């Protein structure tokens, strides 16, 4: 075997080993980046209440399952139920299929079907709001969606639209963004 054949064989072997090392390091990098977003703890049948400065309940979160991720400090919720307490008035009950909470707790994404319910009080009828994919800023008592919104009240009022902004604190307001249609029931004399 000539010297040039040995050198060529060594270079080809070196090239193959380099390719193999590069490929295995890329596979390890992909595997480690996929493994970084792992659950560090899970809670079942969670119920947690945040209190206001007056010592009264402000918000309650109920969920059958919460998964927390260490890498970005986010949490995923299964069938969350949020209760937004309103002082002496009935609270808003907000339900969704799933949810996601940012690491700082400033943003909650309620995914899938979202139902907002408030019981009647004084001269105010009960109210039902149905939509999808609601973004909630709990510290601001504010929520918004870009999806279709359907509002129904126990006195027969109906309002439909696309996209909404909702302020849950008193005075409660709901602003529909587009394609709004309303039917207001009148009282019989």
PDB file of C-alpha atoms in Angstrom:
ATOM      1  CA  UNK A   1       0.000   0.000   0.000  1.00  0.00           C
ATOM      2  CA  UNK A   2       1.425   3.331  -1.019  1.00  0.00           C
ATOM      3  CA  UNK A   3       1.855   6.293   1.219  1.00  0.00           C
ATOM      4  CA  UNK A   4      -0.784   8.364  -0.658  1.00  0.00           C
ATOM      5  CA  UNK A   5      -3.328   5.521  -0.274  1.00  0.00           C
ATOM      6  CA  UNK A   6      -2.703   5.461   3.483  1.00  0.00           C
ATOM      7  CA  UNK A   7      -3.107   9.248   3.717  1.00  0.00           C
ATOM      8  CA  UNK A   8      -6.297   9.163   1.600  1.00  0.00           C
ATOM      9  CA  UNK A   9      -7.718   6.351   3.743  1.00  0.00           C
ATOM     10  CA  UNK A  10      -6.852   8.257   6.933  1.00  0.00           C
ATOM     11  CA  UNK A  11      -8.507  11.438   5.588  1.00  0.00           C
ATOM     12  CA  UNK A  12     -11.660   9.531   4.602  1.00  0.00           C
ATOM     13  CA  UNK A  13     -11.762   7.889   8.048  1.00  0.00           C
ATOM     14  CA  UNK A  14     -11.254  11.276   9.715  1.00  0.00           C
ATOM     15  CA  UNK A  15     -14.044  12.756   7.561  1.00  0.00           C
ATOM     16  CA  UNK A  16     -16.439   9.926   8.524  1.00  0.00           C
ATOM     17  CA  UNK A  17     -15.627  10.303  12.238  1.00  0.00           C
ATOM     18  CA  UNK A  18     -16.122  14.097  12.021  1.00  0.00           C
ATOM     19  CA  UNK A  19     -19.478  13.625  10.280  1.00  0.00           C
ATOM     20  CA  UNK A  20     -20.567  11.071  12.897  1.00  0.00           C
ATOM     21  CA  UNK A  21     -19.536  13.366  15.793  1.00  0.00           C
ATOM     22  CA  UNK A  22     -21.311  16.341  14.248  1.00  0.00           C
ATOM     23  CA  UNK A  23     -24.469  14.315  13.707  1.00  0.00           C
ATOM     24  CA  UNK A  24     -24.503  12.885  17.248  1.00  0.00           C
ATOM     25  CA  UNK A  25     -23.907  16.335  18.814  1.00  0.00           C
ATOM     26  CA  UNK A  26     -26.844  17.763  16.815  1.00  0.00           C
ATOM     27  CA  UNK A  27     -29.061  14.879  17.964  1.00  0.00           C
ATOM     28  CA  UNK A  28     -28.028  15.506  21.579  1.00  0.00           C
ATOM     29  CA  UNK A  29     -28.759  19.243  21.231  1.00  0.00           C
ATOM     30  CA  UNK A  30     -32.228  18.493  19.837  1.00  0.00           C
ATOM     31  CA  UNK A  31     -32.910  15.969  22.583  1.00  0.00           C
ATOM     32  CA  UNK A  32     -31.752  18.303  25.352  1.00  0.00           C
ATOM     33  CA  UNK A  33     -33.788  21.250  24.014  1.00  0.00           C
ATOM     34  CA  UNK A  34     -36.881  19.027  23.883  1.00  0.00           C
ATOM     35  CA  UNK A  35     -36.231  17.773  27.390  1.00  0.00           C
ATOM     36  CA  UNK A  36     -35.858  21.276  28.857  1.00  0.00           C
ATOM     37  CA  UNK A  37     -39.630  21.900  28.860  1.00  0.00           C
ATOM     38  CA  UNK A  38     -40.479  19.218  31.387  1.00  0.00           C
ATOM     39  CA  UNK A  39     -42.957  19.239  34.224  1.00  0.00           C
ATOM     40  CA  UNK A  40     -41.262  19.852  37.559  1.00  0.00           C
ATOM     41  CA  UNK A  41     -44.466  19.438  39.579  1.00  0.00           C
ATOM     42  CA  UNK A  42     -48.140  18.695  39.126  1.00  0.00           C
ATOM     43  CA  UNK A  43     -51.071  19.522  41.400  1.00  0.00           C
ATOM     44  CA  UNK A  44     -54.435  17.789  41.370  1.00  0.00           C
ATOM     45  CA  UNK A  45     -57.768  19.237  42.544  1.00  0.00           C
ATOM     46  CA  UNK A  46     -56.249  22.672  43.126  1.00  0.00           C
ATOM     47  CA  UNK A  47     -58.258  25.503  44.628  1.00  0.00           C
ATOM     48  CA  UNK A  48     -56.450  28.739  45.419  1.00  0.00           C
ATOM     49  CA  UNK A  49     -57.876  32.115  46.452  1.00  0.00           C
ATOM     50  CA  UNK A  50     -56.259  35.541  46.189  1.00  0.00           C
ATOM     51  CA  UNK A  51     -57.439  38.108  48.709  1.00  0.00           C
ATOM     52  CA  UNK A  52     -57.719  41.873  48.227  1.00  0.00           C
ATOM     53  CA  UNK A  53     -56.312  44.505  50.539  1.00  0.00           C
ATOM     54  CA  UNK A  54     -59.651  44.511  52.366  1.00  0.00           C
ATOM     55  CA  UNK A  55     -59.107  40.859  53.319  1.00  0.00           C
ATOM     56  CA  UNK A  56     -62.007  39.641  51.178  1.00  0.00           C
ATOM     57  CA  UNK A  57     -61.668  37.093  48.349  1.00  0.00           C
ATOM     58  CA  UNK A  58     -60.716  38.745  45.061  1.00  0.00           C
ATOM     59  CA  UNK A  59     -60.110  35.750  42.760  1.00  0.00           C
ATOM     60  CA  UNK A  60     -60.347  31.984  43.067  1.00  0.00           C
ATOM     61  CA  UNK A  61     -58.813  29.452  40.688  1.00  0.00           C
ATOM     62  CA  UNK A  62     -60.073  25.866  40.648  1.00  0.00           C
ATOM     63  CA  UNK A  63     -58.644  23.187  38.383  1.00  0.00           C
ATOM     64  CA  UNK A  64     -58.551  19.393  38.472  1.00  0.00           C
ATOM     65  CA  UNK A  65     -54.941  19.482  37.238  1.00  0.00           C
ATOM     66  CA  UNK A  66     -52.103  22.012  37.069  1.00  0.00           C
ATOM     67  CA  UNK A  67     -48.761  21.195  35.422  1.00  0.00           C
ATOM     68  CA  UNK A  68     -45.855  23.529  36.149  1.00  0.00           C
ATOM     69  CA  UNK A  69     -42.799  23.855  33.889  1.00  0.00           C
ATOM     70  CA  UNK A  70     -39.510  24.865  35.463  1.00  0.00           C
ATOM     71  CA  UNK A  71     -37.749  26.211  32.359  1.00  0.00           C
ATOM     72  CA  UNK A  72     -40.158  29.128  31.782  1.00  0.00           C
ATOM     73  CA  UNK A  73     -42.143  29.036  35.067  1.00  0.00           C
ATOM     74  CA  UNK A  74     -45.431  28.618  33.154  1.00  0.00           C
ATOM     75  CA  UNK A  75     -48.347  26.410  34.117  1.00  0.00           C
ATOM     76  CA  UNK A  76     -50.952  24.503  32.127  1.00  0.00           C
ATOM     77  CA  UNK A  77     -54.462  24.074  33.514  1.00  0.00           C
ATOM     78  CA  UNK A  78     -57.053  21.428  32.778  1.00  0.00           C
ATOM     79  CA  UNK A  79     -60.684  22.648  32.792  1.00  0.00           C
ATOM     80  CA  UNK A  80     -59.961  25.793  34.822  1.00  0.00           C
ATOM     81  CA  UNK A  81     -62.726  27.609  36.702  1.00  0.00           C
ATOM     82  CA  UNK A  82     -61.957  31.171  37.750  1.00  0.00           C
ATOM     83  CA  UNK A  83     -64.199  33.014  40.189  1.00  0.00           C
ATOM     84  CA  UNK A  84     -63.861  36.804  39.971  1.00  0.00           C
ATOM     85  CA  UNK A  85     -65.400  38.038  43.220  1.00  0.00           C
ATOM     86  CA  UNK A  86     -67.302  41.337  43.015  1.00  0.00           C
ATOM     87  CA  UNK A  87     -67.694  42.474  46.634  1.00  0.00           C
ATOM     88  CA  UNK A  88     -71.375  42.324  47.565  1.00  0.00           C
ATOM     89  CA  UNK A  89     -72.472  41.435  44.028  1.00  0.00           C
ATOM     90  CA  UNK A  90     -72.469  37.905  42.626  1.00  0.00           C
ATOM     91  CA  UNK A  91     -69.089  36.805  41.279  1.00  0.00           C
ATOM     92  CA  UNK A  92     -68.252  36.081  37.660  1.00  0.00           C
ATOM     93  CA  UNK A  93     -67.630  32.363  37.094  1.00  0.00           C
ATOM     94  CA  UNK A  94     -65.371  31.725  34.112  1.00  0.00           C
ATOM     95  CA  UNK A  95     -64.881  28.207  32.710  1.00  0.00           C
ATOM     96  CA  UNK A  96     -62.751  26.906  29.833  1.00  0.00           C
ATOM     97  CA  UNK A  97     -61.471  23.665  28.326  1.00  0.00           C
ATOM     98  CA  UNK A  98     -57.803  24.342  29.137  1.00  0.00           C
ATOM     99  CA  UNK A  99     -55.638  27.199  30.321  1.00  0.00           C
ATOM    100  CA  UNK A 100     -52.087  28.522  30.427  1.00  0.00           C
ATOM    101  CA  UNK A 101     -50.592  30.851  33.053  1.00  0.00           C
ATOM    102  CA  UNK A 102     -47.501  32.992  32.430  1.00  0.00           C
ATOM    103  CA  UNK A 103     -44.570  32.709  34.808  1.00  0.00           C
ATOM    104  CA  UNK A 104     -45.326  36.055  36.444  1.00  0.00           C
ATOM    105  CA  UNK A 105     -49.081  35.336  36.676  1.00  0.00           C
ATOM    106  CA  UNK A 106     -49.895  38.487  34.703  1.00  0.00           C
ATOM    107  CA  UNK A 107     -51.516  36.604  31.798  1.00  0.00           C
ATOM    108  CA  UNK A 108     -53.908  33.668  31.702  1.00  0.00           C
ATOM    109  CA  UNK A 109     -54.916  32.152  28.365  1.00  0.00           C
ATOM    110  CA  UNK A 110     -58.232  30.326  28.549  1.00  0.00           C
ATOM    111  CA  UNK A 111     -58.282  28.032  25.530  1.00  0.00           C
ATOM    112  CA  UNK A 112     -61.131  26.331  23.738  1.00  0.00           C
ATOM    113  CA  UNK A 113     -64.730  27.054  24.721  1.00  0.00           C
ATOM    114  CA  UNK A 114     -65.038  29.762  27.363  1.00  0.00           C
ATOM    115  CA  UNK A 115     -68.169  30.372  29.426  1.00  0.00           C
ATOM    116  CA  UNK A 116     -68.620  33.391  31.676  1.00  0.00           C
ATOM    117  CA  UNK A 117     -71.568  33.345  34.092  1.00  0.00           C
ATOM    118  CA  UNK A 118     -72.968  35.847  36.601  1.00  0.00           C
ATOM    119  CA  UNK A 119     -76.114  35.373  38.649  1.00  0.00           C
ATOM    120  CA  UNK A 120     -78.858  38.012  38.815  1.00  0.00           C
ATOM    121  CA  UNK A 121     -78.784  40.604  41.595  1.00  0.00           C
ATOM    122  CA  UNK A 122     -80.938  43.595  42.565  1.00  0.00           C
ATOM    123  CA  UNK A 123     -82.434  44.844  39.257  1.00  0.00           C
ATOM    124  CA  UNK A 124     -79.686  43.263  37.141  1.00  0.00           C
ATOM    125  CA  UNK A 125     -80.473  40.083  35.198  1.00  0.00           C
ATOM    126  CA  UNK A 126     -78.171  37.090  35.130  1.00  0.00           C
ATOM    127  CA  UNK A 127     -75.653  37.178  32.315  1.00  0.00           C
ATOM    128  CA  UNK A 128     -74.051  34.450  30.184  1.00  0.00           C
ATOM    129  CA  UNK A 129     -71.132  35.173  27.855  1.00  0.00           C
ATOM    130  CA  UNK A 130     -69.899  32.426  25.509  1.00  0.00           C
ATOM    131  CA  UNK A 131     -66.751  32.690  23.387  1.00  0.00           C
ATOM    132  CA  UNK A 132     -63.425  30.952  22.701  1.00  0.00           C
ATOM    133  CA  UNK A 133     -59.779  31.639  23.521  1.00  0.00           C
ATOM    134  CA  UNK A 134     -59.977  34.366  26.135  1.00  0.00           C
ATOM    135  CA  UNK A 135     -56.888  36.296  27.283  1.00  0.00           C
ATOM    136  CA  UNK A 136     -57.201  37.337  30.931  1.00  0.00           C
ATOM    137  CA  UNK A 137     -55.116  39.872  32.831  1.00  0.00           C
ATOM    138  CA  UNK A 138     -56.199  38.985  36.354  1.00  0.00           C
ATOM    139  CA  UNK A 139     -54.488  41.884  38.144  1.00  0.00           C
ATOM    140  CA  UNK A 140     -56.397  44.323  35.922  1.00  0.00           C
ATOM    141  CA  UNK A 141     -59.772  42.465  36.073  1.00  0.00           C
ATOM    142  CA  UNK A 142     -59.637  42.558  32.277  1.00  0.00           C
ATOM    143  CA  UNK A 143     -60.202  39.977  29.528  1.00  0.00           C
ATOM    144  CA  UNK A 144     -60.275  40.032  25.723  1.00  0.00           C
ATOM    145  CA  UNK A 145     -60.844  37.773  22.745  1.00  0.00           C
ATOM    146  CA  UNK A 146     -60.753  37.999  18.958  1.00  0.00           C
ATOM    147  CA  UNK A 147     -63.357  35.243  18.596  1.00  0.00           C
ATOM    148  CA  UNK A 148     -67.149  35.300  18.176  1.00  0.00           C
ATOM    149  CA  UNK A 149     -68.964  36.391  21.352  1.00  0.00           C
ATOM    150  CA  UNK A 150     -72.519  35.573  22.384  1.00  0.00           C
ATOM    151  CA  UNK A 151     -74.118  37.404  25.348  1.00  0.00           C
ATOM    152  CA  UNK A 152     -77.442  36.344  26.829  1.00  0.00           C
ATOM    153  CA  UNK A 153     -79.268  37.758  29.846  1.00  0.00           C
ATOM    154  CA  UNK A 154     -82.174  36.350  31.817  1.00  0.00           C
ATOM    155  CA  UNK A 155     -84.431  39.264  30.778  1.00  0.00           C
ATOM    156  CA  UNK A 156     -84.217  38.178  27.119  1.00  0.00           C
ATOM    157  CA  UNK A 157     -81.531  40.576  25.888  1.00  0.00           C
ATOM    158  CA  UNK A 158     -79.190  39.089  23.263  1.00  0.00           C
ATOM    159  CA  UNK A 159     -75.973  40.561  21.904  1.00  0.00           C
ATOM    160  CA  UNK A 160     -73.613  38.936  19.389  1.00  0.00           C
ATOM    161  CA  UNK A 161     -70.361  40.155  17.887  1.00  0.00           C
ATOM    162  CA  UNK A 162     -66.788  39.334  16.977  1.00  0.00           C
ATOM    163  CA  UNK A 163     -64.005  40.234  19.379  1.00  0.00           C
ATOM    164  CA  UNK A 164     -64.561  41.699  22.813  1.00  0.00           C
ATOM    165  CA  UNK A 165     -62.957  43.542  25.665  1.00  0.00           C
ATOM    166  CA  UNK A 166     -64.372  42.823  29.127  1.00  0.00           C
ATOM    167  CA  UNK A 167     -63.746  44.796  32.312  1.00  0.00           C
ATOM    168  CA  UNK A 168     -64.899  42.619  35.207  1.00  0.00           C
ATOM    169  CA  UNK A 169     -64.524  45.160  38.015  1.00  0.00           C
ATOM    170  CA  UNK A 170     -67.409  47.496  38.733  1.00  0.00           C
ATOM    171  CA  UNK A 171     -68.687  49.104  36.728  1.00  0.00           C
ATOM    172  CA  UNK A 172     -68.595  45.963  34.554  1.00  0.00           C
ATOM    173  CA  UNK A 173     -68.333  46.735  30.827  1.00  0.00           C
ATOM    174  CA  UNK A 174     -68.239  44.684  27.643  1.00  0.00           C
ATOM    175  CA  UNK A 175     -67.116  46.227  24.370  1.00  0.00           C
ATOM    176  CA  UNK A 176     -67.732  44.230  21.190  1.00  0.00           C
ATOM    177  CA  UNK A 177     -65.177  44.928  18.451  1.00  0.00           C
ATOM    178  CA  UNK A 178     -67.117  44.244  15.228  1.00  0.00           C
ATOM    179  CA  UNK A 179     -70.191  42.711  13.576  1.00  0.00           C
ATOM    180  CA  UNK A 180     -72.327  43.550  16.602  1.00  0.00           C
ATOM    181  CA  UNK A 181     -75.999  42.625  16.604  1.00  0.00           C
ATOM    182  CA  UNK A 182     -78.320  43.176  19.544  1.00  0.00           C
ATOM    183  CA  UNK A 183     -81.879  42.404  20.536  1.00  0.00           C
ATOM    184  CA  UNK A 184     -83.140  44.153  23.651  1.00  0.00           C
ATOM    185  CA  UNK A 185     -86.227  42.774  25.320  1.00  0.00           C
ATOM    186  CA  UNK A 186     -88.767  45.369  26.354  1.00  0.00           C
ATOM    187  CA  UNK A 187     -90.838  45.180  29.496  1.00  0.00           C
ATOM    188  CA  UNK A 188     -94.514  44.586  28.946  1.00  0.00           C
ATOM    189  CA  UNK A 189     -96.677  47.448  30.283  1.00  0.00           C
TER     190      UNK A 189
END
